[in-house]
PDB file of C-alpha atoms in Angstrom:
ATOM      1  CA  PRO A   1     108.090 129.286  94.836  1.00 80.00           C
ATOM      2  CA  LEU A   2     108.201 125.524  95.886  1.00 78.00           C
ATOM      3  CA  MET A   3     111.375 124.836  94.912  1.00 80.00           C
ATOM      4  CA  ARG A   4     113.099 127.784  96.072  1.00 81.00           C
ATOM      5  CA  LEU A   5     111.467 126.886  99.520  1.00 80.00           C
ATOM      6  CA  GLY A   6     113.396 123.183  99.324  1.00 81.00           C
ATOM      7  CA  LEU A   7     116.437 124.689  98.234  1.00 81.00           C
ATOM      8  CA  ARG A   8     116.326 127.042 101.676  1.00 82.00           C
ATOM      9  CA  LEU A   9     114.968 124.295 103.701  1.00 84.00           C
ATOM     10  CA  GLU A  10     118.488 122.345 103.166  1.00 84.00           C
ATOM     11  CA  ALA A  11     120.568 124.097 105.945  1.00 83.00           C
ATOM     12  CA  ALA A  12     117.414 123.730 108.311  1.00 86.00           C
ATOM     13  CA  PRO A  13     117.148 121.202 110.837  1.00 88.00           C
ATOM     14  CA  ASP A  14     116.052 117.695 110.261  1.00 87.00           C
ATOM     15  CA  ALA A  15     113.043 117.614 111.521  1.00 86.00           C
ATOM     16  CA  LEU A  16     111.518 121.158 110.334  1.00 86.00           C
ATOM     17  CA  ARG A  17     113.500 119.713 106.878  1.00 84.00           C
ATOM     18  CA  GLN A  18     111.659 116.762 106.726  1.00 85.00           C
ATOM     19  CA  ALA A  19     108.040 118.252 108.083  1.00 84.00           C
ATOM     20  CA  CYS A  20     108.403 121.002 105.328  1.00 87.00           C
ATOM     21  CA  GLU A  21     109.727 118.303 102.580  1.00 85.00           C
ATOM     22  CA  GLY A  22     105.849 116.184 102.989  1.00 84.00           C
ATOM     23  CA  ASP A  23     103.983 119.900 102.738  1.00 83.00           C
ATOM     24  CA  ILE A  24     105.775 120.631  99.791  1.00 85.00           C
ATOM     25  CA  ARG A  25     105.283 116.915  98.288  1.00 82.00           C
ATOM     26  CA  ASP A  26     101.335 117.794  99.040  1.00 77.00           C
ATOM     27  CA  MET A  27     101.479 121.053  97.451  1.00 79.00           C
ATOM     28  CA  GLU A  28     102.764 119.832  94.330  1.00 80.00           C
ATOM     29  CA  ALA A  29     100.454 116.732  94.737  1.00 74.00           C
ATOM     30  CA  MET A  30      97.505 119.485  94.922  1.00 72.00           C
ATOM     31  CA  ILE A  31      99.046 121.410  92.246  1.00 75.00           C
ATOM     32  CA  SER A  32      99.144 118.561  89.890  1.00 74.00           C
ATOM     33  CA  ALA A  33      95.633 117.640  90.653  1.00 69.00           C
ATOM     34  CA  THR A  34      94.554 120.733  90.477  1.00 69.00           C
ATOM     35  CA  LEU A  35      95.757 120.925  86.908  1.00 71.00           C
ATOM     36  CA  SER A  36      94.422 117.890  85.756  1.00 67.00           C
ATOM     37  CA  TYR A  37      90.952 118.857  86.658  1.00 63.00           C
ATOM     38  CA  LEU A  38      91.169 121.693  84.592  1.00 67.00           C
ATOM     39  CA  ARG A  39      92.666 120.181  81.926  1.00 65.00           C
ATOM     40  CA  ASP A  40      89.874 117.615  81.967  1.00 59.00           C
ATOM     41  CA  THR A  41      86.949 120.489  82.059  1.00 59.00           C
ATOM     42  CA  THR A  42      88.417 122.740  79.483  1.00 57.00           C
ATOM     43  CA  LYS A  43      90.310 120.495  76.627  1.00 61.00           C
ATOM     44  CA  GLN A  44      88.584 118.005  74.189  1.00 60.00           C
ATOM     45  CA  GLY A  45      91.807 116.059  73.691  1.00 67.00           C
ATOM     46  CA  VAL A  46      92.493 113.925  70.416  1.00 76.00           C
ATOM     47  CA  ARG A  47      89.759 111.491  69.755  1.00 81.00           C
ATOM     48  CA  LYS A  48      89.952 108.163  67.629  1.00 91.00           C
ATOM     49  CA  PRO A  49      87.864 104.980  68.214  1.00 94.00           C
ATOM     50  CA  LEU A  50      89.295 102.718  70.831  1.00 94.00           C
ATOM     51  CA  ASP A  51      88.676  99.460  72.441  1.00 96.00           C
ATOM     52  CA  LEU A  52      87.014 100.239  75.975  1.00 96.00           C
ATOM     53  CA  ARG A  53      87.513  96.463  77.018  1.00 96.00           C
ATOM     54  CA  SER A  54      91.551  96.802  75.969  1.00 95.00           C
ATOM     55  CA  LEU A  55      91.896 100.008  77.867  1.00 96.00           C
ATOM     56  CA  ALA A  56      90.397  98.769  80.899  1.00 97.00           C
ATOM     57  CA  GLU A  57      92.559  95.578  80.900  1.00 97.00           C
ATOM     58  CA  THR A  58      95.360  97.492  80.746  1.00 95.00           C
ATOM     59  CA  VAL A  59      94.197  99.410  83.874  1.00 96.00           C
ATOM     60  CA  THR A  60      93.493  96.333  85.614  1.00 96.00           C
ATOM     61  CA  ASP A  61      96.364  94.248  84.685  1.00 95.00           C
ATOM     62  CA  ASP A  62      98.097  96.984  86.044  1.00 94.00           C
ATOM     63  CA  MET A  63      96.897  97.242  89.060  1.00 95.00           C
ATOM     64  CA  SER A  64      96.523  92.925  89.747  1.00 94.00           C
ATOM     65  CA  ASP A  65     100.649  92.787  88.622  1.00 93.00           C
ATOM     66  CA  ARG A  66     100.732  95.246  92.078  1.00 92.00           C
ATOM     67  CA  GLY A  67      98.860  92.947  94.279  1.00 93.00           C
ATOM     68  CA  ALA A  68      95.378  94.897  94.194  1.00 94.00           C
ATOM     69  CA  SER A  69      92.008  92.927  93.967  1.00 96.00           C
ATOM     70  CA  VAL A  70      90.482  94.062  90.647  1.00 97.00           C
ATOM     71  CA  THR A  71      88.811  91.852  88.116  1.00 96.00           C
ATOM     72  CA  LEU A  72      87.567  92.394  85.033  1.00 97.00           C
ATOM     73  CA  ALA A  73      83.960  90.493  83.619  1.00 97.00           C
ATOM     74  CA  PRO A  74      84.535  88.932  80.674  1.00 96.00           C
ATOM     75  CA  GLY A  75      83.037  90.192  77.346  1.00 94.00           C
ATOM     76  CA  ASP A  76      83.032  91.383  73.738  1.00 93.00           C
ATOM     77  CA  PRO A  77      84.823  94.545  72.827  1.00 94.00           C
ATOM     78  CA  VAL A  78      83.093  98.113  73.200  1.00 95.00           C
ATOM     79  CA  VAL A  79      84.270 100.608  70.549  1.00 94.00           C
ATOM     80  CA  ILE A  80      83.941 104.294  70.694  1.00 95.00           C
ATOM     81  CA  GLU A  81      85.411 107.597  69.423  1.00 93.00           C
ATOM     82  CA  GLY A  82      87.262 108.632  72.570  1.00 93.00           C
ATOM     83  CA  ASN A  83      90.767 110.278  74.043  1.00 91.00           C
ATOM     84  CA  SER A  84      92.151 107.255  75.353  1.00 90.00           C
ATOM     85  CA  THR A  85      94.362 109.424  77.905  1.00 88.00           C
ATOM     86  CA  ALA A  86      91.548 111.133  79.503  1.00 89.00           C
ATOM     87  CA  LEU A  87      89.379 107.740  79.444  1.00 94.00           C
ATOM     88  CA  LYS A  88      92.086 105.530  81.184  1.00 93.00           C
ATOM     89  CA  ALA A  89      92.442 108.473  83.916  1.00 90.00           C
ATOM     90  CA  MET A  90      89.102 108.387  84.427  1.00 93.00           C
ATOM     91  CA  LEU A  91      88.738 104.138  85.244  1.00 96.00           C
ATOM     92  CA  ASN A  92      92.155 104.917  87.093  1.00 94.00           C
ATOM     93  CA  ASN A  93      90.331 107.133  89.388  1.00 92.00           C
ATOM     94  CA  LEU A  94      87.234 104.787  89.463  1.00 95.00           C
ATOM     95  CA  VAL A  95      89.150 101.435  90.479  1.00 96.00           C
ATOM     96  CA  THR A  96      91.599 103.343  92.423  1.00 93.00           C
ATOM     97  CA  ASN A  97      88.802 104.785  94.374  1.00 91.00           C
ATOM     98  CA  ALA A  98      87.302 101.466  94.634  1.00 94.00           C
ATOM     99  CA  LEU A  99      90.402  99.864  96.166  1.00 94.00           C
ATOM    100  CA  LYS A 100      91.277 102.680  98.559  1.00 91.00           C
ATOM    101  CA  TYR A 101      88.224 102.230 100.339  1.00 89.00           C
ATOM    102  CA  ALA A 102      86.349  98.807  99.888  1.00 93.00           C
ATOM    103  CA  GLY A 103      89.543  96.792  98.572  1.00 94.00           C
ATOM    104  CA  SER A 104      88.584  95.336  95.977  1.00 95.00           C
ATOM    105  CA  ALA A 105      87.058  96.671  92.457  1.00 97.00           C
ATOM    106  CA  GLU A 106      84.787  94.644  89.896  1.00 97.00           C
ATOM    107  CA  VAL A 107      84.826  96.132  86.443  1.00 98.00           C
ATOM    108  CA  SER A 108      82.536  95.582  84.168  1.00 97.00           C
ATOM    109  CA  LEU A 109      81.416  96.815  80.397  1.00 97.00           C
ATOM    110  CA  ALA A 110      78.903  96.019  78.378  1.00 96.00           C
ATOM    111  CA  GLU A 111      76.876  98.007  75.148  1.00 95.00           C
ATOM    112  CA  ALA A 112      73.107  98.983  75.348  1.00 94.00           C
ATOM    113  CA  ASP A 113      71.043 101.325  73.920  1.00 93.00           C
ATOM    114  CA  GLY A 114      73.786 102.998  71.425  1.00 93.00           C
ATOM    115  CA  GLN A 115      75.434 103.504  74.995  1.00 96.00           C
ATOM    116  CA  ALA A 116      78.641 102.000  76.211  1.00 97.00           C
ATOM    117  CA  LEU A 117      78.313 101.188  80.398  1.00 97.00           C
ATOM    118  CA  ILE A 118      81.326 101.037  82.624  1.00 98.00           C
ATOM    119  CA  GLU A 119      80.500  99.769  85.808  1.00 98.00           C
ATOM    120  CA  VAL A 120      82.995  99.451  88.659  1.00 98.00           C
ATOM    121  CA  ARG A 121      81.506  98.120  91.905  1.00 97.00           C
ATOM    122  CA  ASP A 122      83.080  97.211  95.121  1.00 96.00           C
ATOM    123  CA  ASP A 123      82.025  95.914  98.730  1.00 94.00           C
ATOM    124  CA  GLY A 124      82.714  98.450 101.050  1.00 92.00           C
ATOM    125  CA  PRO A 125      80.828 101.058 102.958  1.00 90.00           C
ATOM    126  CA  GLY A 126      79.200 103.498 100.543  1.00 90.00           C
ATOM    127  CA  VAL A 127      78.295 106.788 100.555  1.00 90.00           C
ATOM    128  CA  PRO A 128      75.767 108.879 102.475  1.00 90.00           C
ATOM    129  CA  PRO A 129      72.813 109.286 100.512  1.00 91.00           C
ATOM    130  CA  GLU A 130      73.075 113.066 100.724  1.00 90.00           C
ATOM    131  CA  ASP A 131      76.402 112.723  99.839  1.00 89.00           C
ATOM    132  CA  LEU A 132      76.220 111.075  96.643  1.00 85.00           C
ATOM    133  CA  GLU A 133      76.025 114.348  93.968  1.00 86.00           C
ATOM    134  CA  ARG A 134      78.768 115.927  96.409  1.00 83.00           C
ATOM    135  CA  VAL A 135      81.079 113.672  95.860  1.00 85.00           C
ATOM    136  CA  PHE A 136      80.918 115.077  92.013  1.00 80.00           C
ATOM    137  CA  GLU A 137      81.937 119.226  93.395  1.00 81.00           C
ATOM    138  CA  PRO A 138      85.756 119.953  93.452  1.00 74.00           C
ATOM    139  CA  PHE A 139      87.308 119.595  96.302  1.00 68.00           C
ATOM    140  CA  PHE A 140      84.519 117.825  98.295  1.00 67.00           C
ATOM    141  CA  ARG A 141      86.185 114.690 100.500  1.00 65.00           C
ATOM    142  CA  GLY A 142      83.467 112.414 101.353  1.00 63.00           C
ATOM    143  CA  GLU A 143      86.471 111.207 103.663  1.00 57.00           C
ATOM    144  CA  ARG A 144      86.132 114.296 106.721  1.00 47.00           C
ATOM    145  CA  SER A 145      89.673 114.098 107.937  1.00 41.00           C
ATOM    146  CA  ARG A 146      92.730 116.241 106.501  1.00 40.00           C
ATOM    147  CA  ASN A 147      94.716 112.994 105.568  1.00 43.00           C
ATOM    148  CA  ARG A 148      95.365 113.194 101.746  1.00 45.00           C
ATOM    149  CA  ASP A 149      96.284 109.647 102.205  1.00 50.00           C
ATOM    150  CA  THR A 150      92.553 108.716 103.292  1.00 49.00           C
ATOM    151  CA  GLY A 151      90.843 110.975 101.142  1.00 51.00           C
ATOM    152  CA  GLY A 152      92.627 112.552  98.612  1.00 61.00           C
ATOM    153  CA  ILE A 153      92.139 116.317  97.712  1.00 62.00           C
ATOM    154  CA  GLY A 154      88.584 115.870  96.574  1.00 67.00           C
ATOM    155  CA  LEU A 155      89.363 116.209  92.857  1.00 71.00           C
ATOM    156  CA  GLY A 156      89.235 112.599  91.296  1.00 80.00           C
ATOM    157  CA  LEU A 157      85.362 112.466  91.142  1.00 88.00           C
ATOM    158  CA  ALA A 158      84.887 115.458  89.497  1.00 87.00           C
ATOM    159  CA  SER A 159      87.828 115.255  87.084  1.00 86.00           C
ATOM    160  CA  ALA A 160      86.024 111.754  86.099  1.00 91.00           C
ATOM    161  CA  ARG A 161      82.849 112.864  85.762  1.00 92.00           C
ATOM    162  CA  ALA A 162      83.827 115.887  83.711  1.00 89.00           C
ATOM    163  CA  VAL A 163      85.971 113.571  81.179  1.00 90.00           C
ATOM    164  CA  ALA A 164      82.652 111.219  80.904  1.00 94.00           C
ATOM    165  CA  ARG A 165      80.679 114.203  80.017  1.00 92.00           C
ATOM    166  CA  ALA A 166      83.214 115.665  77.386  1.00 89.00           C
ATOM    167  CA  HIS A 167      82.914 112.615  75.920  1.00 92.00           C
ATOM    168  CA  GLY A 168      79.015 112.966  75.460  1.00 93.00           C
ATOM    169  CA  GLY A 169      78.108 110.546  78.578  1.00 95.00           C
ATOM    170  CA  ASP A 170      78.087 111.032  82.098  1.00 96.00           C
ATOM    171  CA  LEU A 171      79.254 109.413  85.674  1.00 96.00           C
ATOM    172  CA  THR A 172      76.680 108.062  88.522  1.00 96.00           C
ATOM    173  CA  ILE A 173      77.345 106.784  91.443  1.00 95.00           C
ATOM    174  CA  ARG A 174      74.674 105.071  93.676  1.00 96.00           C
ATOM    175  CA  ASN A 175      75.084 102.534  97.026  1.00 95.00           C
ATOM    176  CA  ARG A 176      74.549  98.737  96.072  1.00 95.00           C
ATOM    177  CA  GLU A 177      71.400  97.366  97.794  1.00 92.00           C
ATOM    178  CA  GLU A 178      74.067  94.323  98.645  1.00 92.00           C
ATOM    179  CA  GLY A 179      76.472  96.736 100.085  1.00 91.00           C
ATOM    180  CA  GLY A 180      79.124  98.804  98.596  1.00 93.00           C
ATOM    181  CA  LEU A 181      79.086 101.453  95.514  1.00 95.00           C
ATOM    182  CA  SER A 182      78.767 101.214  91.914  1.00 97.00           C
ATOM    183  CA  ALA A 183      79.848 103.715  89.627  1.00 96.00           C
ATOM    184  CA  LEU A 184      78.122 103.893  86.400  1.00 97.00           C
ATOM    185  CA  VAL A 185      79.698 105.421  83.242  1.00 97.00           C
ATOM    186  CA  THR A 186      77.735 105.460  80.502  1.00 97.00           C
ATOM    187  CA  LEU A 187      79.282 106.860  76.965  1.00 96.00           C
ATOM    188  CA  PRO A 188      77.985 106.952  73.280  1.00 95.00           C
ATOM    189  CA  VAL A 189      78.689 104.812  71.056  1.00 91.00           C
TER     190      VAL A 189
END
């Protein structure tokens, strides 16, 4: 139906066509995000041993190459059994959120008590305390404007938590005492 709408718009006046094409792109993005969320919450995916540090380097290096202010703290490899595609998407989402709301991201990895720990920190405004758990609800947007350029559609953190939980772990966020936000992923080693 969206493709048919696009074809029908070709004969429309420029202003109407451009506005509708923007709406069609937004709808396609929403559908894509919804399908990703559903996939992340229902599909296990292929799991094999992987080094989380290498995966995090891929994400942070790619973003740094595009000019983003993102760092990965040095450390040892952290190997788990996991779905690399899903875990990469989860980490990408967390870093992208930090960049969007704070302008920079600091990523660190560690292993403690049989758990792999991935932390993404920023120096942004944080999240109101009453929303710290709500941000994981599908379609909840902490940025209350309807502008998807500033607030997305509200599936990113829900999807990221679904990936962590599908791997037997969890994702939590907290406001940092010194300001900013910390997203902590725990995964069994």
